[in-house]
Short mmCIF file of C-alpha atoms and ligand atoms in Angstrom, two decimals:
data_model
loop_
_atom_site.label_atom_id
_atom_site.label_comp_id
_atom_site.label_asym_id
_atom_site.label_seq_id
_atom_site.Cartn_x
_atom_site.Cartn_y
_atom_site.Cartn_z
CA MET N 1 72.12 176.70 114.84
CA ASP N 2 74.37 177.49 111.88
CA GLN N 3 72.04 179.46 109.38
CA GLN N 4 74.53 178.53 106.34
CA ALA N 5 74.22 174.51 107.33
CA LEU N 6 70.32 175.05 107.96
CA THR N 7 70.02 176.71 104.47
CA SER N 8 72.14 174.02 102.89
CA LEU N 9 70.15 171.49 104.46
CA THR N 10 66.76 173.09 103.55
CA SER N 11 67.89 173.38 99.54
CA GLY N 12 69.11 169.46 99.52
CA LEU N 13 65.93 168.00 100.71
CA ARG N 14 63.26 166.64 98.80
CA GLY N 15 61.02 167.36 101.85
CA GLU N 16 60.93 170.64 104.16
CA VAL N 17 62.41 171.83 106.99
CA ILE N 18 59.77 173.61 109.64
CA THR N 19 61.02 175.95 112.51
CA PRO N 20 59.16 177.95 114.91
CA GLY N 21 58.76 181.38 112.83
CA ASP N 22 56.98 179.40 110.46
CA GLU N 23 53.13 179.21 109.25
CA GLY N 24 53.22 175.63 109.40
CA TYR N 25 54.78 174.91 113.02
CA ASP N 26 52.01 174.74 115.09
CA GLU N 27 50.32 172.40 113.00
CA ALA N 28 53.58 170.17 112.45
CA ARG N 29 54.09 169.98 116.06
CA ARG N 30 50.79 168.80 116.84
CA VAL N 31 50.39 165.22 117.55
CA TRP N 32 47.36 163.14 118.83
CA ASN N 33 47.26 163.91 122.69
CA GLY N 34 45.93 167.38 122.99
CA THR N 35 48.11 167.94 126.44
CA VAL N 36 51.43 167.71 124.54
CA ALA N 37 52.90 171.02 123.87
CA LYS N 38 56.59 170.48 123.14
CA ARG N 39 58.57 173.35 120.88
CA PRO N 40 61.20 171.38 118.93
CA ALA N 41 63.88 173.49 117.50
CA LEU N 42 63.14 172.37 114.20
CA ILE N 43 60.89 169.59 112.30
CA VAL N 44 62.14 167.96 109.41
CA LYS N 45 59.71 166.42 106.99
CA CYS N 46 61.36 163.72 105.15
CA SER N 47 60.51 162.29 101.85
CA GLY N 48 62.74 159.51 101.67
CA VAL N 49 65.98 157.70 103.45
CA ALA N 50 68.60 160.47 101.42
CA ASP N 51 66.77 163.13 103.86
CA VAL N 52 66.74 161.17 106.78
CA ILE N 53 70.55 161.10 106.48
CA ASP N 54 70.96 164.58 105.66
CA ALA N 55 68.74 165.26 108.77
CA VAL N 56 70.70 163.13 111.03
CA LYS N 57 74.20 164.66 109.68
CA PHE N 58 72.74 167.94 110.60
CA ALA N 59 71.56 167.15 114.13
CA LYS N 60 74.68 165.74 114.76
CA ALA N 61 76.92 168.73 113.72
CA SER N 62 74.63 171.09 115.47
CA ASP N 63 74.58 169.00 118.63
CA LEU N 64 70.71 168.69 118.68
CA GLY N 65 68.96 166.06 120.49
CA VAL N 66 66.44 164.02 117.93
CA SER N 67 63.33 162.11 117.98
CA VAL N 68 61.46 160.61 114.93
CA ARG N 69 57.71 161.02 114.35
CA GLY N 70 56.14 157.71 113.24
CA GLY N 71 52.25 158.32 113.29
CA GLY N 72 52.81 160.57 115.85
CA HIS N 73 50.19 158.58 118.89
CA HIS N 74 52.36 157.95 121.69
CA VAL N 75 50.62 159.22 124.72
CA ALA N 76 53.55 161.20 126.18
CA GLY N 77 54.05 162.64 122.69
CA ALA N 78 57.45 160.99 122.41
CA ALA N 79 57.38 161.96 118.65
CA LEU N 80 58.66 165.55 119.77
CA ILE N 81 61.19 166.69 121.64
CA GLU N 82 61.86 169.87 123.25
CA GLY N 83 64.37 172.13 121.67
CA GLY N 84 65.45 169.38 119.69
CA LEU N 85 65.29 168.31 115.78
CA VAL N 86 62.08 166.05 114.78
CA ILE N 87 62.85 163.80 112.04
CA ASP N 88 58.93 163.41 110.77
CA LEU N 89 58.45 160.42 108.33
CA SER N 90 54.75 161.21 108.13
CA PRO N 91 55.26 161.44 104.21
CA MET N 92 57.07 158.15 103.73
CA ARG N 93 54.18 155.90 104.06
CA SER N 94 54.17 153.66 101.13
CA VAL N 95 53.63 149.77 101.87
CA ARG N 96 54.44 146.98 99.35
CA VAL N 97 53.17 143.28 99.89
CA ASP N 98 55.07 140.65 98.38
CA LEU N 99 52.65 137.57 97.76
CA GLU N 100 54.86 134.75 96.92
CA SER N 101 57.18 135.09 100.37
CA ARG N 102 53.65 136.55 102.15
CA THR N 103 55.88 139.42 103.66
CA VAL N 104 55.13 143.11 103.56
CA ARG N 105 57.52 146.12 103.36
CA ALA N 106 56.41 149.27 104.87
CA GLU N 107 57.79 152.54 105.40
CA GLY N 108 58.52 154.23 108.72
CA GLY N 109 55.81 156.76 108.58
CA ALA N 110 53.08 154.39 107.80
CA LEU N 111 49.90 153.95 109.41
CA LEU N 112 48.35 150.84 110.85
CA GLY N 113 45.48 151.43 108.09
CA ASP N 114 48.05 151.92 105.54
CA VAL N 115 49.43 148.24 106.29
CA ASP N 116 45.78 147.08 106.49
CA ARG N 117 44.44 148.31 103.45
CA GLU N 118 47.37 146.86 101.28
CA THR N 119 47.26 143.11 102.78
CA GLN N 120 43.82 142.95 102.86
CA ALA N 121 43.32 143.38 99.44
CA PHE N 122 45.01 140.07 99.36
CA GLY N 123 43.39 138.39 102.37
CA LEU N 124 46.72 138.92 104.39
CA ALA N 125 47.26 140.75 107.62
CA VAL N 126 50.23 141.56 109.58
CA PRO N 127 49.56 141.41 113.62
CA LEU N 128 49.37 145.13 114.38
CA GLY N 129 47.02 147.07 116.53
CA LEU N 130 43.49 148.57 117.30
CA PHE N 131 43.25 151.62 115.98
CA SER N 132 43.92 152.60 112.21
CA ASP N 133 46.01 155.68 112.37
CA THR N 134 48.52 154.66 115.02
CA GLY N 135 52.08 154.80 113.42
CA ILE N 136 53.37 151.27 112.86
CA ALA N 137 56.83 152.42 114.03
CA GLY N 138 56.44 153.08 117.61
CA LEU N 139 54.26 150.29 118.05
CA THR N 140 56.38 147.61 116.75
CA LEU N 141 59.72 149.11 118.16
CA ALA N 142 58.05 149.05 121.75
CA GLY N 143 55.73 145.81 121.00
CA GLY N 144 52.44 145.91 119.57
CA TYR N 145 49.54 144.24 121.10
CA GLY N 146 46.42 143.56 118.88
CA TRP N 147 43.30 141.07 117.76
CA LEU N 148 45.59 138.47 116.38
CA ARG N 149 48.38 138.47 119.37
CA ARG N 150 47.62 135.07 120.67
CA LYS N 151 47.54 133.27 117.63
CA TYR N 152 50.24 135.24 116.27
CA GLY N 153 52.45 137.19 118.65
CA LEU N 154 53.43 140.86 118.69
CA SER N 155 54.16 143.14 116.00
CA CYS N 156 57.51 143.04 116.87
CA ASP N 157 57.91 139.30 116.84
CA ASN N 158 56.74 139.40 113.59
CA LEU N 159 59.47 141.73 112.01
CA ILE N 160 61.70 139.87 109.71
CA SER N 161 64.06 142.93 109.00
CA ALA N 162 64.46 146.72 109.17
CA ASP N 163 66.41 149.31 107.48
CA VAL N 164 68.08 151.99 109.67
CA VAL N 165 69.71 155.22 109.61
CA THR N 166 71.98 155.18 112.51
CA ALA N 167 73.35 158.13 114.67
CA GLU N 168 76.27 158.45 112.13
CA GLY N 169 73.80 159.11 109.00
CA ARG N 170 74.63 155.49 107.74
CA LEU N 171 71.90 153.52 106.41
CA VAL N 172 72.44 149.74 107.81
CA LYS N 173 70.11 146.67 107.52
CA ALA N 174 69.01 145.20 110.79
CA SER N 175 68.01 141.37 110.53
CA ALA N 176 68.51 137.94 112.23
CA THR N 177 71.88 137.77 109.78
CA GLU N 178 72.74 141.21 109.60
CA ASN N 179 73.43 143.62 112.51
CA ALA N 180 71.89 141.27 114.61
CA ASP N 181 72.23 142.96 118.03
CA LEU N 182 70.53 145.84 116.83
CA PHE N 183 67.41 143.45 115.51
CA TRP N 184 67.07 141.96 118.72
CA ALA N 185 67.06 145.81 120.11
CA LEU N 186 64.61 146.64 117.96
CA ARG N 187 62.07 144.29 118.40
CA GLY N 188 60.68 145.92 121.81
CA GLY N 189 63.52 148.57 122.54
CA GLY N 190 63.56 150.08 119.44
CA TRP N 191 63.02 153.98 120.19
CA ASP N 192 66.31 156.39 120.40
CA LEU N 193 68.44 153.63 118.66
CA GLY N 194 68.46 155.12 114.98
CA VAL N 195 65.29 155.66 112.42
CA VAL N 196 63.82 153.11 110.79
CA THR N 197 62.94 153.97 107.43
CA SER N 198 61.58 150.91 106.47
CA PHE N 199 59.85 147.38 108.33
CA GLU N 200 59.62 144.17 106.85
CA PHE N 201 56.80 142.07 108.23
CA ARG N 202 55.59 138.78 107.98
CA ALA N 203 51.95 138.65 106.90
CA TYR N 204 49.36 135.73 107.42
CA LEU N 205 46.16 134.37 105.49
CA VAL N 206 43.25 135.71 107.73
CA SER N 207 39.67 135.00 107.58
CA ALA N 208 37.96 137.91 105.27
CA GLU N 209 34.84 138.05 107.80
CA MET N 210 35.22 137.37 111.31
CA PHE N 211 32.83 136.66 114.30
CA PHE N 212 33.63 139.95 116.54
CA VAL N 213 32.31 139.58 119.85
CA PHE N 214 30.84 143.21 121.48
CA VAL N 215 28.81 142.47 124.25
CA THR N 216 28.36 144.93 127.48
CA TYR N 217 27.10 144.05 130.89
CA PRO N 218 25.95 146.52 133.82
CA VAL N 219 29.04 147.86 135.44
CA ALA N 220 27.54 146.60 138.88
CA ASP N 221 28.43 142.92 137.45
CA THR N 222 32.17 143.71 136.88
CA ARG N 223 33.34 140.87 139.42
CA SER N 224 31.43 138.41 138.16
CA VAL N 225 31.80 139.41 134.23
CA LEU N 226 36.00 139.44 134.83
CA ALA N 227 35.94 136.22 136.73
CA GLY N 228 33.62 134.33 133.75
CA PHE N 229 36.10 135.99 131.32
CA HIS N 230 38.94 134.73 133.40
CA ARG N 231 37.63 131.53 133.16
CA PHE N 232 36.80 131.48 129.38
CA MET N 233 40.60 132.67 128.66
CA GLU N 234 41.87 129.76 130.73
CA THR N 235 41.03 127.49 128.13
CA ALA N 236 40.58 129.84 125.03
CA PRO N 237 42.00 128.72 121.82
CA ARG N 238 44.62 131.04 120.34
CA GLU N 239 42.10 132.27 117.62
CA ALA N 240 40.50 134.32 120.19
CA SER N 241 42.19 137.36 121.61
CA PRO N 242 39.54 139.65 123.03
CA ILE N 243 39.61 142.32 125.76
CA ALA N 244 37.57 143.11 128.71
CA VAL N 245 36.89 146.87 129.00
CA VAL N 246 34.77 148.98 131.66
CA TRP N 247 33.93 152.28 129.87
CA THR N 248 30.75 153.79 129.26
CA LEU N 249 28.31 153.71 126.13
CA PRO N 250 28.71 157.15 123.99
CA ALA N 251 25.44 158.81 123.69
CA SER N 252 25.71 158.80 119.89
CA GLU N 253 24.81 156.27 116.84
CA PRO N 254 25.09 153.31 116.70
CA TYR N 255 24.20 152.67 120.06
CA PRO N 256 20.65 152.39 120.82
CA GLU N 257 19.50 155.76 122.78
CA GLU N 258 18.47 153.65 125.64
CA VAL N 259 21.81 152.81 126.39
CA TRP N 260 23.60 156.01 125.87
CA GLY N 261 25.71 157.36 128.53
CA GLN N 262 25.71 154.00 130.73
CA SER N 263 28.65 152.62 132.56
CA PHE N 264 29.50 149.00 131.39
CA VAL N 265 31.79 145.90 131.74
CA GLY N 266 32.35 144.43 128.21
CA ILE N 267 34.03 142.27 126.09
CA ALA N 268 35.31 143.03 122.51
CA GLY N 269 37.21 141.05 120.02
CA PRO N 270 37.15 139.00 117.03
CA TYR N 271 37.81 135.03 116.45
CA ASP N 272 40.32 134.43 113.51
CA ALA N 273 38.39 131.89 111.45
CA PRO N 274 34.97 131.88 109.35
CA PRO N 275 32.29 132.78 111.32
CA SER N 276 30.55 129.95 111.32
CA GLU N 277 33.42 128.79 113.82
CA GLY N 278 33.72 131.99 115.87
CA GLU N 279 30.34 132.44 116.56
CA PRO N 280 29.47 129.11 118.85
CA ALA N 281 33.45 129.42 119.91
CA MET N 282 32.76 132.73 121.32
CA GLN N 283 29.23 132.22 122.56
CA PRO N 284 30.14 131.75 126.55
CA LEU N 285 31.25 135.66 126.51
CA ARG N 286 27.89 136.58 125.50
CA GLU N 287 26.47 134.64 128.23
CA LEU N 288 28.49 136.22 131.47
CA GLY N 289 25.31 138.19 132.72
CA THR N 290 22.25 139.74 131.50
CA PRO N 291 23.55 142.06 128.66
CA LEU N 292 22.93 145.71 128.54
CA LEU N 293 23.50 145.90 124.87
CA ASP N 294 24.99 142.94 122.71
CA MET N 295 26.20 143.91 118.91
CA SER N 296 27.94 140.76 118.36
CA GLY N 297 28.07 139.71 114.46
CA ALA N 298 30.39 138.84 111.72
CA MET N 299 32.11 141.58 110.13
CA PRO N 300 35.03 142.12 107.63
CA TYR N 301 38.64 142.15 109.27
CA THR N 302 39.35 146.01 107.57
CA MET N 303 36.32 146.95 109.57
CA ILE N 304 37.17 145.28 113.04
CA GLN N 305 40.43 146.93 112.63
CA ARG N 306 38.92 150.59 112.55
CA LEU N 307 35.85 149.61 114.90
CA PHE N 308 36.79 151.92 117.42
CA ASP N 309 38.65 154.70 115.60
CA GLU N 310 36.04 157.47 116.35
CA GLU N 311 36.62 156.97 119.95
CA TYR N 312 39.62 158.30 120.27
CA PRO N 313 40.09 161.55 118.37
CA LYS N 314 43.30 163.53 117.85
CA GLY N 315 43.31 166.52 120.12
CA ARG N 316 42.01 165.31 123.38
CA ARG N 317 43.15 164.99 126.54
CA TYR N 318 45.03 161.84 127.50
CA TYR N 319 46.93 160.10 129.95
CA TRP N 320 48.15 156.82 130.22
CA LYS N 321 49.42 154.45 132.68
CA SER N 322 49.58 150.29 132.69
CA THR N 323 50.94 146.92 134.65
CA TYR N 324 50.99 143.49 133.80
CA LEU N 325 49.14 141.59 136.08
CA ARG N 326 50.85 137.93 136.94
CA ASP N 327 47.40 136.23 136.97
CA LEU N 328 43.41 137.69 137.54
CA ASP N 329 42.57 136.09 140.46
CA GLU N 330 39.86 137.29 143.22
CA ALA N 331 42.01 139.90 144.76
CA ALA N 332 42.99 141.47 141.55
CA ILE N 333 39.56 141.61 139.95
CA SER N 334 38.34 142.64 143.21
CA GLU N 335 40.68 145.95 142.76
CA LEU N 336 39.86 146.09 139.41
CA SER N 337 36.08 146.11 139.99
CA LYS N 338 36.85 149.21 142.32
CA ILE N 339 39.16 151.17 139.92
CA GLY N 340 36.59 150.59 137.07
CA GLY N 341 33.86 151.93 139.49
CA GLN N 342 35.95 155.21 140.33
CA ARG N 343 36.86 156.43 136.70
CA PRO N 344 36.88 160.22 136.91
CA SER N 345 35.67 161.04 133.01
CA PRO N 346 33.21 158.51 130.93
CA LEU N 347 35.50 158.62 127.88
CA THR N 348 38.04 156.84 130.66
CA SER N 349 38.64 152.91 129.99
CA LEU N 350 39.89 150.22 132.18
CA ASP N 351 41.22 147.63 129.89
CA VAL N 352 42.35 144.33 130.39
CA TRP N 353 44.15 142.53 127.87
CA PRO N 354 44.57 138.30 128.08
CA LEU N 355 48.03 137.50 126.72
CA GLY N 356 49.10 134.05 126.48
CA GLY N 357 49.31 131.90 123.43
CA ALA N 358 51.86 133.01 121.31
CA VAL N 359 52.52 136.24 123.16
CA SER N 360 54.25 133.74 125.66
CA ASP N 361 55.86 131.33 123.41
CA VAL N 362 58.61 133.91 123.56
CA ARG N 363 60.38 133.81 127.00
CA SER N 364 60.90 137.22 128.47
CA GLY N 365 64.76 137.00 128.47
CA ASP N 366 64.76 136.53 124.54
CA SER N 367 62.62 139.52 124.08
CA VAL N 368 63.39 143.37 124.77
CA VAL N 369 59.18 143.39 125.72
CA GLY N 370 59.59 141.94 129.14
CA HIS N 371 57.05 140.21 131.34
CA ARG N 372 55.97 137.55 128.85
CA ASP N 373 54.72 134.97 131.27
CA ALA N 374 52.29 137.97 132.54
CA LYS N 375 48.52 136.33 132.31
CA TYR N 376 47.15 140.15 131.39
CA LEU N 377 48.10 143.60 130.39
CA ILE N 378 46.08 146.14 132.37
CA GLY N 379 45.52 149.68 130.20
CA LEU N 380 44.53 152.76 132.74
CA GLU N 381 43.52 154.87 129.94
CA SER N 382 42.40 158.46 131.20
CA ASN N 383 40.96 160.47 128.49
CA TRP N 384 38.71 163.78 129.18
CA GLU N 385 38.00 166.90 127.42
CA ASP N 386 38.20 169.61 130.32
CA ALA N 387 41.89 170.92 131.46
CA ALA N 388 40.03 171.59 134.82
CA GLN N 389 39.77 168.13 135.25
CA ASP N 390 43.43 167.13 134.42
CA ALA N 391 44.27 166.16 137.91
CA ALA N 392 41.51 164.17 138.95
CA ASN N 393 42.06 162.18 135.66
CA ILE N 394 45.83 162.04 135.91
CA ALA N 395 45.49 160.78 139.79
CA TRP N 396 43.23 157.91 138.52
CA ALA N 397 45.76 156.31 136.03
CA ARG N 398 48.27 156.95 138.59
CA ASP N 399 46.23 155.41 141.77
CA GLY N 400 45.21 152.89 140.12
CA GLN N 401 48.35 151.53 138.79
CA ALA N 402 49.60 151.47 142.42
CA ALA N 403 46.75 150.04 143.53
CA LEU N 404 47.37 147.18 141.45
CA ALA N 405 51.22 146.62 142.32
CA PRO N 406 50.92 143.84 144.71
CA HIS N 407 49.29 141.73 141.76
CA SER N 408 51.64 143.07 139.11
CA THR N 409 54.67 141.82 137.84
CA GLY N 410 56.33 144.91 138.47
CA GLY N 411 56.07 145.35 134.65
CA SER N 412 54.48 148.03 132.57
CA TYR N 413 54.12 148.74 128.68
CA LEU N 414 56.08 151.23 126.97
CA ASN N 415 53.31 152.07 124.40
CA PHE N 416 50.88 152.83 127.22
CA GLU N 417 53.08 154.70 129.72
CA ASP N 418 53.14 158.33 130.67
CA LEU N 419 57.01 158.56 130.40
CA SER N 420 57.73 160.97 133.03
CA GLU N 421 59.21 158.63 135.48
CA THR N 422 62.16 157.17 134.87
CA ASN N 423 61.59 153.50 136.31
CA VAL N 424 59.35 153.32 133.37
CA VAL N 425 62.36 152.43 131.20
CA ALA N 426 63.41 149.01 133.88
CA ALA N 427 59.65 148.72 133.99
CA SER N 428 58.98 147.98 130.24
CA HIS N 429 62.11 145.93 129.40
CA GLY N 430 62.50 143.79 132.44
CA PRO N 431 65.72 141.35 132.14
CA SER N 432 66.78 142.92 128.77
CA LEU N 433 67.57 146.51 130.11
CA ALA N 434 71.43 145.67 130.61
CA ARG N 435 71.43 143.97 126.86
CA LEU N 436 69.39 146.91 125.27
CA ILE N 437 71.87 149.63 127.19
CA GLU N 438 74.76 148.01 125.18
CA VAL N 439 73.26 147.95 122.03
CA LYS N 440 72.44 151.86 122.51
CA ARG N 441 75.71 152.54 123.64
CA LYS N 442 77.07 150.55 120.37
CA TYR N 443 75.04 152.40 118.06
CA ASP N 444 74.47 155.85 119.67
CA ALA N 445 77.25 156.40 121.73
CA ASN N 446 76.22 160.37 122.33
CA ASN N 447 72.68 159.42 122.71
CA LEU N 448 71.91 161.93 119.64
CA PHE N 449 68.24 160.20 119.74
CA ARG N 450 66.57 160.69 123.26
CA SER N 451 62.87 160.84 123.07
CA ARG N 452 62.54 159.51 126.08
CA ARG N 453 64.70 159.66 129.41
CA GLY N 454 66.14 156.94 131.61
CA LEU N 455 67.82 154.54 128.90
CA VAL N 456 71.66 155.87 129.20
CA ASP N 457 70.71 159.35 130.77
C1 FAD I 501 44.16 155.67 120.05
C2 FAD I 501 45.58 154.73 120.29
C3 FAD I 501 45.40 153.39 120.18
C4 FAD I 501 46.53 152.44 120.68
N1 FAD I 501 46.15 150.72 120.45
C5 FAD I 501 47.25 150.18 120.63
C6 FAD I 501 46.85 148.57 120.52
O1 FAD I 501 45.72 148.51 120.06
N2 FAD I 501 48.09 147.98 120.76
C7 FAD I 501 49.28 148.43 120.97
O2 FAD I 501 50.37 147.87 121.26
N3 FAD I 501 49.36 149.62 121.01
C8 FAD I 501 48.65 150.47 120.98
N4 FAD I 501 48.49 152.17 120.72
C9 FAD I 501 50.15 152.74 121.44
C10 FAD I 501 50.90 152.77 120.45
O3 FAD I 501 51.44 151.42 120.49
C11 FAD I 501 51.84 153.90 120.73
O4 FAD I 501 51.08 155.25 120.92
C12 FAD I 501 52.97 154.14 119.46
O5 FAD I 501 53.96 154.40 119.86
C13 FAD I 501 52.55 154.76 118.51
O6 FAD I 501 53.07 154.75 117.68
P1 FAD I 501 53.70 155.93 116.38
O7 FAD I 501 54.35 155.69 115.17
O8 FAD I 501 52.17 156.66 116.48
O9 FAD I 501 54.19 156.84 117.88
P2 FAD I 501 54.80 158.02 117.74
O10 FAD I 501 54.15 158.95 118.65
O11 FAD I 501 55.38 158.71 116.22
O12 FAD I 501 56.48 157.76 118.30
C14 FAD I 501 56.70 156.94 119.63
C15 FAD I 501 58.21 156.55 119.63
O13 FAD I 501 58.34 156.17 118.73
C16 FAD I 501 60.09 156.66 118.10
N5 FAD I 501 59.84 156.58 116.44
C17 FAD I 501 58.75 156.71 115.63
N6 FAD I 501 58.94 156.20 114.56
C18 FAD I 501 60.16 155.84 114.43
C19 FAD I 501 60.96 155.35 113.53
N7 FAD I 501 60.80 155.13 112.34
N8 FAD I 501 62.34 155.08 113.68
C20 FAD I 501 62.59 154.93 114.95
N9 FAD I 501 61.74 155.48 116.35
C21 FAD I 501 60.58 156.02 115.88
C22 FAD I 501 59.85 158.03 118.84
O14 FAD I 501 61.03 158.53 118.21
C23 FAD I 501 59.17 158.08 119.55
O15 FAD I 501 60.16 157.65 120.67
C24 FAD I 501 47.50 152.84 120.88
C25 FAD I 501 47.68 154.18 120.97
C26 FAD I 501 46.94 155.52 120.55
C27 FAD I 501 46.92 156.85 120.76
#
């Protein structure tokens, strides 16, 4: 690195530059997944668009690869680049709601909780994911499934425009009418095309309180519960976007002591309407067997958005895989039941996300998130504490994905994926991959942004 250029970068910034010898370096390179140990050459904490432009120009002149850190939540640590330059947007988290147009402007480092806090002050919500400290950027740029997905689609489906600093260090706007090719690509294939400094979203009036189902059944009932869940979802209204999960009840409050540590198959999710409408609509999900524990009830949307935050702490060991299922027939259910019964850690979960509704209003070829016609998305989330258990936990997720292959569309979801295999790119983008690569070559011909392999290298 040219020291003079580095000094010039540092003195011009409103933010700060952190390099390996600096006191804050280890903290600055820590991401959510405790197994990630990448060592970037420098981390530029940006306070605004001007800082981002300078950082991009410096990286280009120094021939350094770049990654962008939004919330730093991706399971493979894609926010960091080994030996390269990290553009860290964590100081850029402002959110502005426009009540008249029901739109929201959020900076590239904002977290889900930032957007929820500002929108809920006015009874609005942007369809985002389930955990409040996930970054809106990584989530939206690769898709974004949440509790409102079947009613309003993915987060990326609700993007109206984005401000992007390109590999040339130019600020451009991407929308349906400006740089439309880039806008198309950002909505699901948006990593490594540029730095999105600001997102503009559509927001919706949601019920301030919703009925939230959280019912658990003994894990031995997995087959019958999943079969009943599937029957319910076949005719469920779009207001219902629950998930099914095979997991273990934590040994802590607010769970009653008699069920601590018990494995279960459960259903969780809200109904986007006043609770008086949601409760009867979701009742069948509470009668799929004899519950171990039923904690369903009305709760504020802001609470729903934070409900499972504590179960996914920063620094734990994580390894995730995923697959889209064509359907949830008997054979797929039988495989899921087997996989759920073999979880090597009580923290590990097997998640079944019904899609359909607004998710499949968009056709696969029209979106960079492939597999819009899949009926279910499966998350194989290995979560554990002890490094000695790494091999068993990684194997469970990988073997589970392989075992589900006969039932899969062949696709997986970038946001739930370990990125070490190059086929992840093709599996995530489906029929849109060739067009995505064209956009990448147009906006980043020299592959400056390279947080993931397999797109053009
Ligand atoms: C506990 C937990 C819960 C989750 N729940 C859900 C869920 O409910 N639904 C769902 O769909 N997903 C969920 N995810 C997955 C989540 O969507 C991804 O991890 C997502 O990539 C995180 O976004 P981030 O900004 O924190 O990512 P980061 O790790 O910061 O970055 C991920 C990728 O995005 C790029 N990037 C980040 N910011 C920008 C930017 N501003 N401009 C350009 N590129 C950028 C990075 O270079 C990197 O390639 C969850 C993840 C966790 C850890």
